[in-house]
Amino acid sequence: MTIPLPDDIEWRTSAGLTPYADALAEMEARAAAVGVGEARELLWMLEHPPVYTAGTSAEPGDLIDARFPVIPTGRGGKYTYHGPGQRIGYVVLDLTKRGRDVRRYVHALESWVIAALGELGVEAFAVDGRVGIWTLDPNAPGGREAKIGAIGVRVRRWVTLHGFSVNVAPDLAHFGGIVPCGLPEYGVTSLQSLGIPADLATFDAALALTADAFLETVSCP
């Protein structure tokens, strides 16, 4: 897949499962290099083996069953599950040349994921005061809102780290070991659970199609 991006931004897709610790180390090294002008910015798409990550506001009571490794991480948010069938997007951008507006960046990231899901026929949305990307799940009692994606970011010296995760076709039972993002009253869903015949490559194509709009939004002065 050819991604039409500016020359100073790399799009990378990693095959197979990338251990979380390895990805974290590589992402942080890349962010440091971007910050001093020694590397291109990065949009990195990958998958992790099953793991729970704890954000900076994680509550111990939200870890119900540590059936997978639990790794503290510097991103914002609470507990999140990552695993096979989930698209992880790590976004390493230099905000010094994009207005230094963290709130705008987060909203642009949310809008990018929502637009990509829309390309696949999923009406997704963000909710003020509630972290994540949401949609209506007809499989839930009463067709309630369910979480289909997570947003977790960190900004170090105006360079972004971490990014988003979207449930394409993970084992949703794996979320049972945590209270996802500290919201026990809401469930999680996936493209597969919604009956959308999409794999990771299909979702990547939707992300690529909407990447220009994301970069334009986040770079708007």
PDB file of N, CA and C in Angstrom, residues 52-95:
ATOM      1  N   TYR A  52      -1.706  -5.708  29.317  1.00  0.00           N
ATOM      2  CA  TYR A  52      -2.437  -4.597  29.904  1.00  0.00           C
ATOM      3  C   TYR A  52      -1.446  -3.470  30.160  1.00  0.00           C
ATOM      4  N   THR A  53      -1.799  -2.255  29.763  1.00  0.00           N
ATOM      5  CA  THR A  53      -0.937  -1.124  30.046  1.00  0.00           C
ATOM      6  C   THR A  53      -1.653  -0.177  30.997  1.00  0.00           C
ATOM      7  N   ALA A  54      -0.888   0.395  31.918  1.00  0.00           N
ATOM      8  CA  ALA A  54      -1.442   1.283  32.936  1.00  0.00           C
ATOM      9  C   ALA A  54      -0.988   2.703  32.647  1.00  0.00           C
ATOM     10  N   GLY A  55      -1.948   3.584  32.367  1.00  0.00           N
ATOM     11  CA  GLY A  55      -1.637   4.982  32.144  1.00  0.00           C
ATOM     12  C   GLY A  55      -1.351   5.708  33.448  1.00  0.00           C
ATOM     13  N   THR A  56      -1.088   6.993  33.329  1.00  0.00           N
ATOM     14  CA  THR A  56      -0.649   7.760  34.501  1.00  0.00           C
ATOM     15  C   THR A  56      -1.744   7.943  35.546  1.00  0.00           C
ATOM     16  N   SER A  57      -3.023   7.731  35.179  1.00  0.00           N
ATOM     17  CA  SER A  57      -4.109   7.861  36.161  1.00  0.00           C
ATOM     18  C   SER A  57      -4.774   6.519  36.455  1.00  0.00           C
ATOM     19  N   ALA A  58      -4.075   5.412  36.213  1.00  0.00           N
ATOM     20  CA  ALA A  58      -4.638   4.082  36.460  1.00  0.00           C
ATOM     21  C   ALA A  58      -4.935   3.886  37.947  1.00  0.00           C
ATOM     22  N   GLU A  59      -6.105   3.301  38.235  1.00  0.00           N
ATOM     23  CA  GLU A  59      -6.518   3.004  39.606  1.00  0.00           C
ATOM     24  C   GLU A  59      -6.306   1.512  39.871  1.00  0.00           C
ATOM     25  N   PRO A  60      -5.649   1.136  40.984  1.00  0.00           N
ATOM     26  CA  PRO A  60      -5.393  -0.282  41.260  1.00  0.00           C
ATOM     27  C   PRO A  60      -6.647  -1.143  41.210  1.00  0.00           C
ATOM     28  N   GLY A  61      -7.778  -0.603  41.645  1.00  0.00           N
ATOM     29  CA  GLY A  61      -9.014  -1.375  41.657  1.00  0.00           C
ATOM     30  C   GLY A  61      -9.553  -1.705  40.277  1.00  0.00           C
ATOM     31  N   ASP A  62      -9.049  -1.046  39.241  1.00  0.00           N
ATOM     32  CA  ASP A  62      -9.507  -1.307  37.878  1.00  0.00           C
ATOM     33  C   ASP A  62      -8.777  -2.497  37.248  1.00  0.00           C
ATOM     34  N   LEU A  63      -7.788  -3.037  37.944  1.00  0.00           N
ATOM     35  CA  LEU A  63      -7.122  -4.253  37.489  1.00  0.00           C
ATOM     36  C   LEU A  63      -7.782  -5.431  38.199  1.00  0.00           C
ATOM     37  N   ILE A  64      -8.622  -6.162  37.466  1.00  0.00           N
ATOM     38  CA  ILE A  64      -9.437  -7.227  38.054  1.00  0.00           C
ATOM     39  C   ILE A  64      -8.697  -8.553  38.067  1.00  0.00           C
ATOM     40  N   ASP A  65      -8.028  -8.867  36.977  1.00  0.00           N
ATOM     41  CA  ASP A  65      -7.371 -10.164  36.808  1.00  0.00           C
ATOM     42  C   ASP A  65      -6.154  -9.974  35.916  1.00  0.00           C
ATOM     43  N   ALA A  66      -4.966  -9.991  36.521  1.00  0.00           N
ATOM     44  CA  ALA A  66      -3.733  -9.755  35.769  1.00  0.00           C
ATOM     45  C   ALA A  66      -3.325 -11.017  35.013  1.00  0.00           C
ATOM     46  N   ARG A  67      -4.182 -11.422  34.084  1.00  0.00           N
ATOM     47  CA  ARG A  67      -3.933 -12.657  33.333  1.00  0.00           C
ATOM     48  C   ARG A  67      -2.861 -12.465  32.258  1.00  0.00           C
ATOM     49  N   PHE A  68      -2.562 -11.215  31.928  1.00  0.00           N
ATOM     50  CA  PHE A  68      -1.501 -10.876  30.983  1.00  0.00           C
ATOM     51  C   PHE A  68      -0.521  -9.933  31.673  1.00  0.00           C
ATOM     52  N   PRO A  69       0.670  -9.743  31.102  1.00  0.00           N
ATOM     53  CA  PRO A  69       1.613  -8.792  31.707  1.00  0.00           C
ATOM     54  C   PRO A  69       0.981  -7.412  31.854  1.00  0.00           C
ATOM     55  N   VAL A  70       1.314  -6.756  32.958  1.00  0.00           N
ATOM     56  CA  VAL A  70       0.832  -5.406  33.235  1.00  0.00           C
ATOM     57  C   VAL A  70       2.030  -4.466  33.201  1.00  0.00           C
ATOM     58  N   ILE A  71       1.991  -3.480  32.317  1.00  0.00           N
ATOM     59  CA  ILE A  71       3.148  -2.619  32.103  1.00  0.00           C
ATOM     60  C   ILE A  71       2.748  -1.161  32.339  1.00  0.00           C
ATOM     61  N   PRO A  72       3.378  -0.487  33.299  1.00  0.00           N
ATOM     62  CA  PRO A  72       3.134   0.951  33.464  1.00  0.00           C
ATOM     63  C   PRO A  72       3.679   1.697  32.250  1.00  0.00           C
ATOM     64  N   THR A  73       2.982   2.737  31.850  1.00  0.00           N
ATOM     65  CA  THR A  73       3.415   3.511  30.695  1.00  0.00           C
ATOM     66  C   THR A  73       3.150   4.984  30.945  1.00  0.00           C
ATOM     67  N   GLY A  74       3.863   5.834  30.252  1.00  0.00           N
ATOM     68  CA  GLY A  74       3.786   7.263  30.511  1.00  0.00           C
ATOM     69  C   GLY A  74       2.650   7.979  29.827  1.00  0.00           C
ATOM     70  N   ARG A  75       1.820   7.257  29.070  1.00  0.00           N
ATOM     71  CA  ARG A  75       0.706   7.925  28.401  1.00  0.00           C
ATOM     72  C   ARG A  75      -0.369   8.306  29.410  1.00  0.00           C
ATOM     73  N   GLY A  76      -1.241   9.208  29.012  1.00  0.00           N
ATOM     74  CA  GLY A  76      -2.381   9.536  29.849  1.00  0.00           C
ATOM     75  C   GLY A  76      -3.405   8.411  29.840  1.00  0.00           C
ATOM     76  N   GLY A  77      -4.323   8.460  30.788  1.00  0.00           N
ATOM     77  CA  GLY A  77      -5.395   7.465  30.833  1.00  0.00           C
ATOM     78  C   GLY A  77      -5.204   6.421  31.906  1.00  0.00           C
ATOM     79  N   LYS A  78      -6.063   5.401  31.874  1.00  0.00           N
ATOM     80  CA  LYS A  78      -6.072   4.367  32.899  1.00  0.00           C
ATOM     81  C   LYS A  78      -5.608   3.040  32.300  1.00  0.00           C
ATOM     82  N   TYR A  79      -6.284   1.937  32.620  1.00  0.00           N
ATOM     83  CA  TYR A  79      -5.862   0.639  32.080  1.00  0.00           C
ATOM     84  C   TYR A  79      -6.439   0.416  30.684  1.00  0.00           C
ATOM     85  N   THR A  80      -5.606  -0.152  29.825  1.00  0.00           N
ATOM     86  CA  THR A  80      -6.022  -0.500  28.473  1.00  0.00           C
ATOM     87  C   THR A  80      -5.456  -1.872  28.128  1.00  0.00           C
ATOM     88  N   TYR A  81      -6.217  -2.608  27.349  1.00  0.00           N
ATOM     89  CA  TYR A  81      -5.733  -3.896  26.828  1.00  0.00           C
ATOM     90  C   TYR A  81      -5.256  -3.718  25.398  1.00  0.00           C
ATOM     91  N   HIS A  82      -4.128  -4.363  25.067  1.00  0.00           N
ATOM     92  CA  HIS A  82      -3.672  -4.462  23.686  1.00  0.00           C
ATOM     93  C   HIS A  82      -3.456  -5.936  23.376  1.00  0.00           C
ATOM     94  N   GLY A  83      -3.762  -6.324  22.139  1.00  0.00           N
ATOM     95  CA  GLY A  83      -3.555  -7.719  21.772  1.00  0.00           C
ATOM     96  C   GLY A  83      -3.793  -7.961  20.296  1.00  0.00           C
ATOM     97  N   PRO A  84      -3.620  -9.198  19.862  1.00  0.00           N
ATOM     98  CA  PRO A  84      -3.809  -9.547  18.446  1.00  0.00           C
ATOM     99  C   PRO A  84      -5.195  -9.172  17.943  1.00  0.00           C
ATOM    100  N   GLY A  85      -5.258  -8.701  16.717  1.00  0.00           N
ATOM    101  CA  GLY A  85      -6.523  -8.285  16.136  1.00  0.00           C
ATOM    102  C   GLY A  85      -6.887  -6.856  16.436  1.00  0.00           C
ATOM    103  N   GLN A  86      -6.008  -6.155  17.129  1.00  0.00           N
ATOM    104  CA  GLN A  86      -6.241  -4.753  17.458  1.00  0.00           C
ATOM    105  C   GLN A  86      -5.184  -3.926  16.731  1.00  0.00           C
ATOM    106  N   ARG A  87      -5.613  -2.904  16.004  1.00  0.00           N
ATOM    107  CA  ARG A  87      -4.656  -2.035  15.346  1.00  0.00           C
ATOM    108  C   ARG A  87      -4.173  -0.959  16.299  1.00  0.00           C
ATOM    109  N   ILE A  88      -2.871  -0.952  16.515  1.00  0.00           N
ATOM    110  CA  ILE A  88      -2.224   0.078  17.316  1.00  0.00           C
ATOM    111  C   ILE A  88      -1.613   1.094  16.363  1.00  0.00           C
ATOM    112  N   GLY A  89      -1.822   2.365  16.628  1.00  0.00           N
ATOM    113  CA  GLY A  89      -1.191   3.418  15.844  1.00  0.00           C
ATOM    114  C   GLY A  89      -0.369   4.311  16.746  1.00  0.00           C
ATOM    115  N   TYR A  90       0.950   4.248  16.603  1.00  0.00           N
ATOM    116  CA  TYR A  90       1.833   5.152  17.347  1.00  0.00           C
ATOM    117  C   TYR A  90       2.174   6.338  16.459  1.00  0.00           C
ATOM    118  N   VAL A  91       1.976   7.523  16.999  1.00  0.00           N
ATOM    119  CA  VAL A  91       2.097   8.758  16.230  1.00  0.00           C
ATOM    120  C   VAL A  91       3.191   9.617  16.857  1.00  0.00           C
ATOM    121  N   VAL A  92       4.256   9.824  16.105  1.00  0.00           N
ATOM    122  CA  VAL A  92       5.389  10.625  16.577  1.00  0.00           C
ATOM    123  C   VAL A  92       5.478  11.861  15.687  1.00  0.00           C
ATOM    124  N   LEU A  93       4.925  12.967  16.169  1.00  0.00           N
ATOM    125  CA  LEU A  93       4.901  14.217  15.421  1.00  0.00           C
ATOM    126  C   LEU A  93       5.529  15.339  16.230  1.00  0.00           C
ATOM    127  N   ASP A  94       6.143  16.273  15.535  1.00  0.00           N
ATOM    128  CA  ASP A  94       6.778  17.421  16.169  1.00  0.00           C
ATOM    129  C   ASP A  94       5.782  18.573  16.206  1.00  0.00           C
ATOM    130  N   LEU A  95       5.277  18.865  17.397  1.00  0.00           N
ATOM    131  CA  LEU A  95       4.285  19.927  17.517  1.00  0.00           C
ATOM    132  C   LEU A  95       4.904  21.317  17.512  1.00  0.00           C
TER     133      LEU A  95
END
